[in-house]
Amino acid sequence: MTSQFPEARPRRLRRNASLRSLFQETEFSLNDLVLPIFVEEEIDDFVPIKSMPGVMRIPESKLAGEIERYARAGIKSVMTFGVSHHLDSNGSDTWNDNGLVSRMSRIAKDAVPEMIVMSDTCFCEYTDHGHCGVLHGHEVDNDQTLINLGKQAVAAARAGADVIAPSAAMDGQVQAIRRALDAAGFTQIPIMAYSTKFASALYGPFREAGGSALKGDRKSYQMNPMNRREAVRESLMDEQEGADAIMVKPAGAYLDIIRDIREVSRLPLSAYQVSGEYAMIKFGAQAGAIDEDRVVRESLGAIKRAGADLIFTYFAMDLALAGI
Ligand code: PBG
Ligand code: ZN
Protein backbone atom coordinates (compact mmCIF):
# COMPACT_ATOMS: atom_id res chain seq x y z
CA MET A 1 0.00 0.00 0.00
CA THR A 2 1.51 3.31 -1.03
CA SER A 3 1.38 6.12 1.42
CA GLN A 4 0.13 9.52 0.42
CA PHE A 5 3.19 10.93 2.22
CA PRO A 6 6.69 11.33 0.73
CA GLU A 7 9.51 8.84 1.27
CA ALA A 8 12.18 11.30 0.18
CA ARG A 9 12.33 14.15 2.66
CA PRO A 10 15.21 16.62 2.13
CA ARG A 11 14.08 18.30 5.35
CA ARG A 12 15.61 15.39 7.33
CA LEU A 13 19.07 16.89 6.76
CA ARG A 14 17.97 20.41 7.65
CA ARG A 15 16.56 19.81 11.11
CA ASN A 16 19.26 21.53 13.12
CA ALA A 17 22.38 23.62 12.67
CA SER A 18 24.77 20.70 13.10
CA LEU A 19 23.08 18.64 10.41
CA ARG A 20 22.93 21.62 8.11
CA SER A 21 26.63 22.39 8.43
CA LEU A 22 27.56 18.74 8.01
CA PHE A 23 25.75 18.62 4.67
CA GLN A 24 26.76 22.05 3.41
CA GLU A 25 28.30 21.74 -0.05
CA THR A 26 30.05 25.08 -0.50
CA GLU A 27 32.35 26.98 1.80
CA PHE A 28 34.78 29.86 1.54
CA SER A 29 37.65 30.90 3.77
CA LEU A 30 40.32 33.60 3.91
CA ASN A 31 42.39 31.36 1.62
CA ASP A 32 39.97 32.25 -1.16
CA LEU A 33 39.73 36.01 -0.72
CA VAL A 34 41.77 38.86 -2.18
CA LEU A 35 41.34 42.40 -0.83
CA PRO A 36 41.55 45.17 -3.46
CA ILE A 37 43.05 48.41 -2.04
CA PHE A 38 43.42 52.00 -3.26
CA VAL A 39 46.65 53.81 -2.47
CA GLU A 40 47.06 57.54 -3.11
CA GLU A 41 50.41 59.28 -3.31
CA GLU A 42 51.24 62.67 -1.77
CA ILE A 43 48.43 62.77 0.80
CA ASP A 44 48.59 62.52 4.59
CA ASP A 45 45.19 61.22 5.63
CA PHE A 46 42.78 58.47 4.70
CA VAL A 47 40.11 59.63 2.23
CA PRO A 48 36.67 58.00 2.57
CA ILE A 49 35.11 56.95 -0.73
CA LYS A 50 31.51 58.17 -0.55
CA SER A 51 30.09 55.68 -3.01
CA MET A 52 31.77 52.79 -1.13
CA PRO A 53 30.97 53.27 2.57
CA GLY A 54 33.72 51.73 4.69
CA VAL A 55 36.37 51.87 1.96
CA MET A 56 39.10 54.52 2.06
CA ARG A 57 41.93 55.62 -0.11
CA ILE A 58 45.09 54.80 1.84
CA PRO A 59 47.82 57.43 1.96
CA GLU A 60 51.03 55.89 0.64
CA SER A 61 52.74 56.83 3.91
CA LYS A 62 50.30 54.56 5.80
CA LEU A 63 50.36 51.61 3.42
CA ALA A 64 52.92 49.57 5.38
CA GLY A 65 50.84 49.85 8.57
CA GLU A 66 47.69 48.85 6.73
CA ILE A 67 49.32 45.78 5.20
CA GLU A 68 50.47 44.74 8.68
CA ARG A 69 46.93 45.22 10.00
CA TYR A 70 45.47 43.08 7.18
CA ALA A 71 48.04 40.35 7.82
CA ARG A 72 47.22 40.31 11.54
CA ALA A 73 43.54 39.88 10.67
CA GLY A 74 44.37 36.90 8.43
CA ILE A 75 44.24 38.46 4.95
CA LYS A 76 46.52 36.50 2.59
CA SER A 77 46.49 38.67 -0.50
CA VAL A 78 45.86 42.20 -1.72
CA MET A 79 45.41 43.74 -5.17
CA THR A 80 46.96 47.19 -5.48
CA PHE A 81 45.35 50.14 -7.29
CA GLY A 82 47.19 53.44 -7.36
CA VAL A 83 45.62 56.89 -7.23
CA SER A 84 48.23 58.84 -9.13
CA HIS A 85 49.15 62.51 -9.16
CA HIS A 86 51.42 61.91 -12.16
CA LEU A 87 49.12 61.59 -15.14
CA ASP A 88 50.21 61.82 -18.74
CA SER A 89 48.95 60.70 -22.14
CA ASN A 90 50.25 57.12 -21.93
CA GLY A 91 50.53 56.44 -18.17
CA SER A 92 54.33 56.31 -18.15
CA ASP A 93 54.52 56.55 -14.35
CA THR A 94 53.47 52.90 -14.29
CA TRP A 95 56.77 51.64 -15.70
CA ASN A 96 58.98 54.01 -13.72
CA ASP A 97 60.93 52.03 -11.12
CA ASN A 98 60.21 54.83 -8.66
CA GLY A 99 56.60 55.31 -9.76
CA LEU A 100 53.52 54.52 -7.70
CA VAL A 101 52.93 51.02 -9.14
CA SER A 102 56.43 49.97 -8.15
CA ARG A 103 56.38 51.69 -4.77
CA MET A 104 53.11 50.01 -3.73
CA SER A 105 54.56 46.53 -4.28
CA ARG A 106 57.84 47.40 -2.64
CA ILE A 107 56.20 48.89 0.45
CA ALA A 108 53.70 46.04 0.81
CA LYS A 109 56.31 43.29 0.42
CA ASP A 110 58.75 45.01 2.78
CA ALA A 111 56.02 45.32 5.41
CA VAL A 112 54.80 41.71 5.20
CA PRO A 113 56.85 39.41 2.95
CA GLU A 114 54.23 36.62 3.15
CA MET A 115 51.44 38.88 1.87
CA ILE A 116 50.69 37.97 -1.76
CA VAL A 117 50.71 41.23 -3.67
CA MET A 118 48.86 41.28 -6.97
CA SER A 119 49.63 44.31 -9.10
CA ASP A 120 46.67 45.52 -11.14
CA THR A 121 48.26 46.17 -14.50
CA CYS A 122 46.51 48.90 -16.44
CA PHE A 123 46.82 52.61 -17.28
CA CYS A 124 43.44 54.20 -16.58
CA GLU A 125 44.51 55.64 -13.22
CA TYR A 126 47.70 57.07 -14.72
CA THR A 127 46.47 58.59 -18.00
CA ASP A 128 45.15 62.15 -18.29
CA HIS A 129 42.25 60.90 -20.47
CA GLY A 130 41.35 57.96 -18.20
CA HIS A 131 41.45 55.24 -20.86
CA CYS A 132 43.21 51.93 -20.27
CA GLY A 133 45.89 52.53 -22.88
CA VAL A 134 47.40 54.89 -25.46
CA LEU A 135 44.79 57.04 -27.24
CA HIS A 136 45.07 57.76 -30.94
CA GLY A 137 42.24 60.13 -31.77
CA HIS A 138 39.21 58.37 -30.31
CA GLU A 139 40.72 54.88 -30.43
CA VAL A 140 42.77 53.07 -27.82
CA ASP A 141 45.81 51.77 -29.71
CA ASN A 142 45.93 48.06 -28.89
CA ASP A 143 49.47 47.22 -29.92
CA GLN A 144 51.20 50.31 -28.57
CA THR A 145 49.43 49.59 -25.27
CA LEU A 146 50.80 46.01 -25.34
CA ILE A 147 54.35 47.32 -25.39
CA ASN A 148 53.61 49.57 -22.40
CA LEU A 149 51.86 46.75 -20.51
CA GLY A 150 55.02 44.69 -20.86
CA LYS A 151 57.08 47.52 -19.40
CA GLN A 152 54.69 48.03 -16.48
CA ALA A 153 54.61 44.30 -15.70
CA VAL A 154 58.40 44.08 -15.62
CA ALA A 155 58.63 47.13 -13.35
CA ALA A 156 56.06 45.64 -10.97
CA ALA A 157 57.89 42.31 -10.90
CA ARG A 158 61.19 44.07 -10.26
CA ALA A 159 59.53 45.86 -7.33
CA GLY A 160 58.50 42.54 -5.81
CA ALA A 161 54.90 42.00 -6.99
CA ASP A 162 53.99 38.32 -6.68
CA VAL A 163 51.32 38.27 -9.38
CA ILE A 164 50.73 40.42 -12.46
CA ALA A 165 47.05 41.09 -13.09
CA PRO A 166 46.41 42.78 -16.44
CA SER A 167 43.02 44.53 -16.58
CA ALA A 168 43.40 46.71 -19.68
CA ALA A 169 41.30 44.38 -21.88
CA MET A 170 43.70 44.67 -24.83
CA ASP A 171 43.86 41.80 -27.31
CA GLY A 172 47.02 39.76 -26.80
CA GLN A 173 47.90 41.33 -23.45
CA VAL A 174 48.67 38.04 -21.72
CA GLN A 175 51.08 36.91 -24.42
CA ALA A 176 52.77 40.31 -24.55
CA ILE A 177 53.23 40.41 -20.78
CA ARG A 178 54.43 36.78 -20.61
CA ARG A 179 57.10 37.49 -23.22
CA ALA A 180 58.21 40.70 -21.53
CA LEU A 181 58.43 39.02 -18.10
CA ASP A 182 60.34 36.04 -19.49
CA ALA A 183 62.76 38.25 -21.42
CA ALA A 184 63.50 40.14 -18.19
CA GLY A 185 64.14 36.91 -16.29
CA PHE A 186 60.79 36.79 -14.46
CA THR A 187 59.78 33.36 -15.73
CA GLN A 188 58.48 32.44 -12.27
CA ILE A 189 56.00 35.34 -11.94
CA PRO A 190 52.41 34.28 -12.69
CA ILE A 191 49.79 36.18 -14.67
CA MET A 192 46.28 36.40 -13.25
CA ALA A 193 44.39 37.63 -16.31
CA TYR A 194 41.22 39.69 -16.11
CA SER A 195 40.28 37.37 -18.96
CA THR A 196 36.52 37.92 -19.18
CA LYS A 197 35.93 41.56 -18.30
CA PHE A 198 32.60 43.13 -19.11
CA ALA A 199 31.99 46.83 -19.81
CA SER A 200 29.80 47.02 -16.71
CA ALA A 201 27.88 49.87 -15.11
CA LEU A 202 28.79 48.19 -11.81
CA TYR A 203 32.27 49.78 -11.96
CA GLY A 204 30.70 53.16 -11.19
CA PRO A 205 31.99 53.61 -7.61
CA PHE A 206 35.49 52.48 -8.64
CA ARG A 207 35.76 55.55 -10.83
CA GLU A 208 35.38 57.74 -7.73
CA ALA A 209 37.69 55.48 -5.74
CA GLY A 210 40.44 55.61 -8.34
CA GLY A 211 39.86 59.24 -9.29
CA SER A 212 39.43 58.28 -12.94
CA ALA A 213 39.55 61.08 -15.50
CA LEU A 214 37.47 59.05 -17.98
CA LYS A 215 34.80 60.72 -20.07
CA GLY A 216 32.87 58.22 -22.14
CA ASP A 217 33.12 54.46 -21.77
CA ARG A 218 35.30 51.41 -22.39
CA LYS A 219 32.94 49.52 -24.69
CA SER A 220 35.45 49.34 -27.54
CA TYR A 221 37.76 47.15 -25.44
CA GLN A 222 35.75 45.61 -22.57
CA MET A 223 33.08 43.01 -23.38
CA ASN A 224 29.39 43.43 -24.11
CA PRO A 225 27.58 42.10 -20.99
CA MET A 226 25.03 40.34 -23.21
CA ASN A 227 27.58 37.95 -24.81
CA ARG A 228 27.89 34.50 -23.32
CA ARG A 229 29.79 32.60 -26.04
CA GLU A 230 32.30 35.40 -26.44
CA ALA A 231 32.81 35.46 -22.66
CA VAL A 232 34.02 31.85 -22.75
CA ARG A 233 36.14 32.52 -25.82
CA GLU A 234 37.94 35.44 -24.13
CA SER A 235 39.03 33.33 -21.16
CA LEU A 236 40.09 30.42 -23.35
CA MET A 237 42.18 32.81 -25.48
CA ASP A 238 43.98 34.03 -22.36
CA GLU A 239 44.61 30.44 -21.33
CA GLN A 240 46.15 29.82 -24.77
CA GLU A 241 48.30 32.91 -24.38
CA GLY A 242 49.78 31.53 -21.18
CA ALA A 243 47.64 32.90 -18.35
CA ASP A 244 48.24 31.07 -15.05
CA ALA A 245 44.81 31.97 -13.72
CA ILE A 246 41.73 33.56 -15.27
CA MET A 247 38.91 35.79 -14.04
CA VAL A 248 35.30 36.80 -14.55
CA LYS A 249 34.39 40.39 -13.67
CA PRO A 250 31.89 41.47 -12.34
CA ALA A 251 30.81 38.38 -10.39
CA GLY A 252 27.26 38.36 -9.00
CA ALA A 253 25.39 39.10 -12.21
CA TYR A 254 27.65 36.74 -14.18
CA LEU A 255 27.34 33.44 -12.31
CA ASP A 256 26.33 31.70 -15.54
CA ILE A 257 29.60 32.83 -17.13
CA ILE A 258 31.64 31.64 -14.13
CA ARG A 259 30.01 28.22 -14.46
CA ASP A 260 30.49 28.09 -18.24
CA ILE A 261 34.21 28.84 -17.92
CA ARG A 262 34.65 26.49 -14.95
CA GLU A 263 33.42 23.66 -17.15
CA VAL A 264 35.88 24.21 -20.00
CA SER A 265 39.11 25.29 -18.28
CA ARG A 266 41.29 23.56 -15.72
CA LEU A 267 43.01 26.80 -14.71
CA PRO A 268 42.32 28.43 -11.35
CA LEU A 269 39.33 30.70 -11.86
CA SER A 270 38.69 33.89 -9.94
CA ALA A 271 35.75 36.27 -9.84
CA TYR A 272 35.74 39.95 -8.93
CA GLN A 273 32.86 41.25 -6.79
CA VAL A 274 33.19 44.82 -8.02
CA SER A 275 32.62 48.23 -6.49
CA GLY A 276 28.98 48.50 -7.58
CA GLU A 277 28.15 45.09 -6.08
CA TYR A 278 29.77 46.24 -2.84
CA ALA A 279 27.87 49.55 -2.91
CA MET A 280 24.50 47.91 -3.53
CA ILE A 281 24.91 45.68 -0.50
CA LYS A 282 26.24 48.48 1.73
CA PHE A 283 23.55 51.01 0.84
CA GLY A 284 20.82 48.38 0.92
CA ALA A 285 21.90 47.45 4.43
CA GLN A 286 22.23 51.09 5.52
CA ALA A 287 18.64 51.63 4.39
CA GLY A 288 17.56 48.73 6.58
CA ALA A 289 16.36 46.66 3.64
CA ILE A 290 18.79 43.75 3.99
CA ASP A 291 21.07 42.18 6.60
CA GLU A 292 24.58 43.09 5.45
CA ASP A 293 26.51 40.21 6.97
CA ARG A 294 24.12 37.57 5.70
CA VAL A 295 23.92 39.05 2.21
CA VAL A 296 27.72 39.30 2.00
CA ARG A 297 28.08 35.63 2.91
CA GLU A 298 25.31 34.58 0.55
CA SER A 299 26.77 36.57 -2.35
CA LEU A 300 30.30 35.21 -1.86
CA GLY A 301 29.01 31.68 -1.31
CA ALA A 302 27.04 31.90 -4.54
CA ILE A 303 30.15 33.01 -6.43
CA LYS A 304 32.07 30.02 -5.08
CA ARG A 305 29.18 27.66 -5.80
CA ALA A 306 29.12 28.90 -9.40
CA GLY A 307 32.74 27.72 -9.72
CA ALA A 308 35.14 30.46 -8.63
CA ASP A 309 38.24 29.40 -6.70
CA LEU A 310 39.27 32.91 -5.67
CA ILE A 311 37.14 35.97 -5.02
CA PHE A 312 38.24 39.59 -5.12
CA THR A 313 36.03 41.43 -2.65
CA TYR A 314 36.05 44.70 -0.73
CA PHE A 315 34.37 42.77 2.11
CA ALA A 316 37.47 40.62 2.70
CA MET A 317 38.69 42.65 5.69
CA ASP A 318 35.22 42.73 7.33
CA LEU A 319 35.09 38.95 7.09
CA ALA A 320 38.64 38.57 8.38
CA LEU A 321 37.83 40.75 11.40
CA ALA A 322 34.69 38.70 12.01
CA GLY A 323 36.95 35.61 12.15
CA ILE A 324 35.18 34.50 8.93
C1 PBG B 1 40.71 49.30 -14.42
C2 PBG B 1 39.86 48.54 -13.47
C3 PBG B 1 38.53 48.79 -13.19
C4 PBG B 1 38.17 47.90 -12.20
C5 PBG B 1 39.30 47.12 -11.91
N1 PBG B 1 40.33 47.52 -12.74
C6 PBG B 1 37.61 49.81 -13.71
C7 PBG B 1 37.22 49.76 -15.13
O1 PBG B 1 37.57 48.86 -15.89
O2 PBG B 1 36.53 50.69 -15.54
C8 PBG B 1 36.83 47.82 -11.56
C9 PBG B 1 36.84 47.39 -10.16
C10 PBG B 1 35.60 47.71 -9.43
O3 PBG B 1 34.63 48.32 -9.94
O4 PBG B 1 35.56 47.33 -8.25
N2 PBG B 1 41.09 48.65 -15.57
ZN1 ZN C 1 42.07 50.29 -16.89
Coordinates of C-alpha atoms and ligand atoms in Angstrom, one line a residue:
M1 CA 0.0 0.0 0.0
T2 CA 1.5 3.3 -1.0
S3 CA 1.4 6.1 1.4
Q4 CA 0.1 9.5 0.4
F5 CA 3.2 10.9 2.2
P6 CA 6.7 11.3 0.7
E7 CA 9.5 8.8 1.3
A8 CA 12.2 11.3 0.2
R9 CA 12.3 14.2 2.7
P10 CA 15.2 16.6 2.1
R11 CA 14.1 18.3 5.4
R12 CA 15.6 15.4 7.3
L13 CA 19.1 16.9 6.8
R14 CA 18.0 20.4 7.7
R15 CA 16.6 19.8 11.1
N16 CA 19.3 21.5 13.1
A17 CA 22.4 23.6 12.7
S18 CA 24.8 20.7 13.1
L19 CA 23.1 18.6 10.4
R20 CA 22.9 21.6 8.1
S21 CA 26.6 22.4 8.4
L22 CA 27.6 18.7 8.0
F23 CA 25.8 18.6 4.7
Q24 CA 26.8 22.1 3.4
E25 CA 28.3 21.7 -0.1
T26 CA 30.1 25.1 -0.5
E27 CA 32.4 27.0 1.8
F28 CA 34.8 29.9 1.5
S29 CA 37.7 30.9 3.8
L30 CA 40.3 33.6 3.9
N31 CA 42.4 31.4 1.6
D32 CA 40.0 32.3 -1.2
L33 CA 39.7 36.0 -0.7
V34 CA 41.8 38.9 -2.2
L35 CA 41.3 42.4 -0.8
P36 CA 41.6 45.2 -3.5
I37 CA 43.0 48.4 -2.0
F38 CA 43.4 52.0 -3.3
V39 CA 46.6 53.8 -2.5
E40 CA 47.1 57.5 -3.1
E41 CA 50.4 59.3 -3.3
E42 CA 51.2 62.7 -1.8
I43 CA 48.4 62.8 0.8
D44 CA 48.6 62.5 4.6
D45 CA 45.2 61.2 5.6
F46 CA 42.8 58.5 4.7
V47 CA 40.1 59.6 2.2
P48 CA 36.7 58.0 2.6
I49 CA 35.1 56.9 -0.7
K50 CA 31.5 58.2 -0.6
S51 CA 30.1 55.7 -3.0
M52 CA 31.8 52.8 -1.1
P53 CA 31.0 53.3 2.6
G54 CA 33.7 51.7 4.7
V55 CA 36.4 51.9 2.0
M56 CA 39.1 54.5 2.1
R57 CA 41.9 55.6 -0.1
I58 CA 45.1 54.8 1.8
P59 CA 47.8 57.4 2.0
E60 CA 51.0 55.9 0.6
S61 CA 52.7 56.8 3.9
K62 CA 50.3 54.6 5.8
L63 CA 50.4 51.6 3.4
A64 CA 52.9 49.6 5.4
G65 CA 50.8 49.8 8.6
E66 CA 47.7 48.8 6.7
I67 CA 49.3 45.8 5.2
E68 CA 50.5 44.7 8.7
R69 CA 46.9 45.2 10.0
Y70 CA 45.5 43.1 7.2
A71 CA 48.0 40.3 7.8
R72 CA 47.2 40.3 11.5
A73 CA 43.5 39.9 10.7
G74 CA 44.4 36.9 8.4
I75 CA 44.2 38.5 5.0
K76 CA 46.5 36.5 2.6
S77 CA 46.5 38.7 -0.5
V78 CA 45.9 42.2 -1.7
M79 CA 45.4 43.7 -5.2
T80 CA 47.0 47.2 -5.5
F81 CA 45.4 50.1 -7.3
G82 CA 47.2 53.4 -7.4
V83 CA 45.6 56.9 -7.2
S84 CA 48.2 58.8 -9.1
H85 CA 49.1 62.5 -9.2
H86 CA 51.4 61.9 -12.2
L87 CA 49.1 61.6 -15.1
D88 CA 50.2 61.8 -18.7
S89 CA 48.9 60.7 -22.1
N90 CA 50.2 57.1 -21.9
G91 CA 50.5 56.4 -18.2
S92 CA 54.3 56.3 -18.2
D93 CA 54.5 56.6 -14.3
T94 CA 53.5 52.9 -14.3
W95 CA 56.8 51.6 -15.7
N96 CA 59.0 54.0 -13.7
D97 CA 60.9 52.0 -11.1
N98 CA 60.2 54.8 -8.7
G99 CA 56.6 55.3 -9.8
L100 CA 53.5 54.5 -7.7
V101 CA 52.9 51.0 -9.1
S102 CA 56.4 50.0 -8.1
R103 CA 56.4 51.7 -4.8
M104 CA 53.1 50.0 -3.7
S105 CA 54.6 46.5 -4.3
R106 CA 57.8 47.4 -2.6
I107 CA 56.2 48.9 0.5
A108 CA 53.7 46.0 0.8
K109 CA 56.3 43.3 0.4
D110 CA 58.7 45.0 2.8
A111 CA 56.0 45.3 5.4
V112 CA 54.8 41.7 5.2
P113 CA 56.8 39.4 3.0
E114 CA 54.2 36.6 3.2
M115 CA 51.4 38.9 1.9
I116 CA 50.7 38.0 -1.8
V117 CA 50.7 41.2 -3.7
M118 CA 48.9 41.3 -7.0
S119 CA 49.6 44.3 -9.1
D120 CA 46.7 45.5 -11.1
T121 CA 48.3 46.2 -14.5
C122 CA 46.5 48.9 -16.4
F123 CA 46.8 52.6 -17.3
C124 CA 43.4 54.2 -16.6
E125 CA 44.5 55.6 -13.2
Y126 CA 47.7 57.1 -14.7
T127 CA 46.5 58.6 -18.0
D128 CA 45.2 62.2 -18.3
H129 CA 42.2 60.9 -20.5
G130 CA 41.4 58.0 -18.2
H131 CA 41.5 55.2 -20.9
C132 CA 43.2 51.9 -20.3
G133 CA 45.9 52.5 -22.9
V134 CA 47.4 54.9 -25.5
L135 CA 44.8 57.0 -27.2
H136 CA 45.1 57.8 -30.9
G137 CA 42.2 60.1 -31.8
H138 CA 39.2 58.4 -30.3
E139 CA 40.7 54.9 -30.4
V140 CA 42.8 53.1 -27.8
D141 CA 45.8 51.8 -29.7
N142 CA 45.9 48.1 -28.9
D143 CA 49.5 47.2 -29.9
Q144 CA 51.2 50.3 -28.6
T145 CA 49.4 49.6 -25.3
L146 CA 50.8 46.0 -25.3
I147 CA 54.3 47.3 -25.4
N148 CA 53.6 49.6 -22.4
L149 CA 51.9 46.8 -20.5
G150 CA 55.0 44.7 -20.9
K151 CA 57.1 47.5 -19.4
Q152 CA 54.7 48.0 -16.5
A153 CA 54.6 44.3 -15.7
V154 CA 58.4 44.1 -15.6
A155 CA 58.6 47.1 -13.3
A156 CA 56.1 45.6 -11.0
A157 CA 57.9 42.3 -10.9
R158 CA 61.2 44.1 -10.3
A159 CA 59.5 45.9 -7.3
G160 CA 58.5 42.5 -5.8
A161 CA 54.9 42.0 -7.0
D162 CA 54.0 38.3 -6.7
V163 CA 51.3 38.3 -9.4
I164 CA 50.7 40.4 -12.5
A165 CA 47.0 41.1 -13.1
P166 CA 46.4 42.8 -16.4
S167 CA 43.0 44.5 -16.6
A168 CA 43.4 46.7 -19.7
A169 CA 41.3 44.4 -21.9
M170 CA 43.7 44.7 -24.8
D171 CA 43.9 41.8 -27.3
G172 CA 47.0 39.8 -26.8
Q173 CA 47.9 41.3 -23.4
V174 CA 48.7 38.0 -21.7
Q175 CA 51.1 36.9 -24.4
A176 CA 52.8 40.3 -24.6
I177 CA 53.2 40.4 -20.8
R178 CA 54.4 36.8 -20.6
R179 CA 57.1 37.5 -23.2
A180 CA 58.2 40.7 -21.5
L181 CA 58.4 39.0 -18.1
D182 CA 60.3 36.0 -19.5
A183 CA 62.8 38.3 -21.4
A184 CA 63.5 40.1 -18.2
G185 CA 64.1 36.9 -16.3
F186 CA 60.8 36.8 -14.5
T187 CA 59.8 33.4 -15.7
Q188 CA 58.5 32.4 -12.3
I189 CA 56.0 35.3 -11.9
P190 CA 52.4 34.3 -12.7
I191 CA 49.8 36.2 -14.7
M192 CA 46.3 36.4 -13.2
A193 CA 44.4 37.6 -16.3
Y194 CA 41.2 39.7 -16.1
S195 CA 40.3 37.4 -19.0
T196 CA 36.5 37.9 -19.2
K197 CA 35.9 41.6 -18.3
F198 CA 32.6 43.1 -19.1
A199 CA 32.0 46.8 -19.8
S200 CA 29.8 47.0 -16.7
A201 CA 27.9 49.9 -15.1
L202 CA 28.8 48.2 -11.8
Y203 CA 32.3 49.8 -12.0
G204 CA 30.7 53.2 -11.2
P205 CA 32.0 53.6 -7.6
F206 CA 35.5 52.5 -8.6
R207 CA 35.8 55.5 -10.8
E208 CA 35.4 57.7 -7.7
A209 CA 37.7 55.5 -5.7
G210 CA 40.4 55.6 -8.3
G211 CA 39.9 59.2 -9.3
S212 CA 39.4 58.3 -12.9
A213 CA 39.5 61.1 -15.5
L214 CA 37.5 59.0 -18.0
K215 CA 34.8 60.7 -20.1
G216 CA 32.9 58.2 -22.1
D217 CA 33.1 54.5 -21.8
R218 CA 35.3 51.4 -22.4
K219 CA 32.9 49.5 -24.7
S220 CA 35.5 49.3 -27.5
Y221 CA 37.8 47.1 -25.4
Q222 CA 35.7 45.6 -22.6
M223 CA 33.1 43.0 -23.4
N224 CA 29.4 43.4 -24.1
P225 CA 27.6 42.1 -21.0
M226 CA 25.0 40.3 -23.2
N227 CA 27.6 38.0 -24.8
R228 CA 27.9 34.5 -23.3
R229 CA 29.8 32.6 -26.0
E230 CA 32.3 35.4 -26.4
A231 CA 32.8 35.5 -22.7
V232 CA 34.0 31.8 -22.7
R233 CA 36.1 32.5 -25.8
E234 CA 37.9 35.4 -24.1
S235 CA 39.0 33.3 -21.2
L236 CA 40.1 30.4 -23.4
M237 CA 42.2 32.8 -25.5
D238 CA 44.0 34.0 -22.4
E239 CA 44.6 30.4 -21.3
Q240 CA 46.1 29.8 -24.8
E241 CA 48.3 32.9 -24.4
G242 CA 49.8 31.5 -21.2
A243 CA 47.6 32.9 -18.4
D244 CA 48.2 31.1 -15.1
A245 CA 44.8 32.0 -13.7
I246 CA 41.7 33.6 -15.3
M247 CA 38.9 35.8 -14.0
V248 CA 35.3 36.8 -14.6
K249 CA 34.4 40.4 -13.7
P250 CA 31.9 41.5 -12.3
A251 CA 30.8 38.4 -10.4
G252 CA 27.3 38.4 -9.0
A253 CA 25.4 39.1 -12.2
Y254 CA 27.6 36.7 -14.2
L255 CA 27.3 33.4 -12.3
D256 CA 26.3 31.7 -15.5
I257 CA 29.6 32.8 -17.1
I258 CA 31.6 31.6 -14.1
R259 CA 30.0 28.2 -14.5
D260 CA 30.5 28.1 -18.2
I261 CA 34.2 28.8 -17.9
R262 CA 34.7 26.5 -15.0
E263 CA 33.4 23.7 -17.1
V264 CA 35.9 24.2 -20.0
S265 CA 39.1 25.3 -18.3
R266 CA 41.3 23.6 -15.7
L267 CA 43.0 26.8 -14.7
P268 CA 42.3 28.4 -11.3
L269 CA 39.3 30.7 -11.9
S270 CA 38.7 33.9 -9.9
A271 CA 35.8 36.3 -9.8
Y272 CA 35.7 40.0 -8.9
Q273 CA 32.9 41.2 -6.8
V274 CA 33.2 44.8 -8.0
S275 CA 32.6 48.2 -6.5
G276 CA 29.0 48.5 -7.6
E277 CA 28.2 45.1 -6.1
Y278 CA 29.8 46.2 -2.8
A279 CA 27.9 49.5 -2.9
M280 CA 24.5 47.9 -3.5
I281 CA 24.9 45.7 -0.5
K282 CA 26.2 48.5 1.7
F283 CA 23.6 51.0 0.8
G284 CA 20.8 48.4 0.9
A285 CA 21.9 47.4 4.4
Q286 CA 22.2 51.1 5.5
A287 CA 18.6 51.6 4.4
G288 CA 17.6 48.7 6.6
A289 CA 16.4 46.7 3.6
I290 CA 18.8 43.7 4.0
D291 CA 21.1 42.2 6.6
E292 CA 24.6 43.1 5.5
D293 CA 26.5 40.2 7.0
R294 CA 24.1 37.6 5.7
V295 CA 23.9 39.1 2.2
V296 CA 27.7 39.3 2.0
R297 CA 28.1 35.6 2.9
E298 CA 25.3 34.6 0.6
S299 CA 26.8 36.6 -2.3
L300 CA 30.3 35.2 -1.9
G301 CA 29.0 31.7 -1.3
A302 CA 27.0 31.9 -4.5
I303 CA 30.1 33.0 -6.4
K304 CA 32.1 30.0 -5.1
R305 CA 29.2 27.7 -5.8
A306 CA 29.1 28.9 -9.4
G307 CA 32.7 27.7 -9.7
A308 CA 35.1 30.5 -8.6
D309 CA 38.2 29.4 -6.7
L310 CA 39.3 32.9 -5.7
I311 CA 37.1 36.0 -5.0
F312 CA 38.2 39.6 -5.1
T313 CA 36.0 41.4 -2.7
Y314 CA 36.0 44.7 -0.7
F315 CA 34.4 42.8 2.1
A316 CA 37.5 40.6 2.7
M317 CA 38.7 42.7 5.7
D318 CA 35.2 42.7 7.3
L319 CA 35.1 38.9 7.1
A320 CA 38.6 38.6 8.4
L321 CA 37.8 40.8 11.4
A322 CA 34.7 38.7 12.0
G323 CA 37.0 35.6 12.1
I324 CA 35.2 34.5 8.9
Ligands
PBG1 C1 40.7 49.3 -14.4 C2 39.9 48.5 -13.5 C3 38.5 48.8 -13.2 C4 38.2 47.9 -12.2 C5 39.3 47.1 -11.9 N1 40.3 47.5 -12.7 C6 37.6 49.8 -13.7 C7 37.2 49.8 -15.1 O1 37.6 48.9 -15.9 O2 36.5 50.7 -15.5 C8 36.8 47.8 -11.6 C9 36.8 47.4 -10.2 C10 35.6 47.7 -9.4 O3 34.6 48.3 -9.9 O4 35.6 47.3 -8.2 N2 41.1 48.7 -15.6
ZN2 ZN 42.1 50.3 -16.9

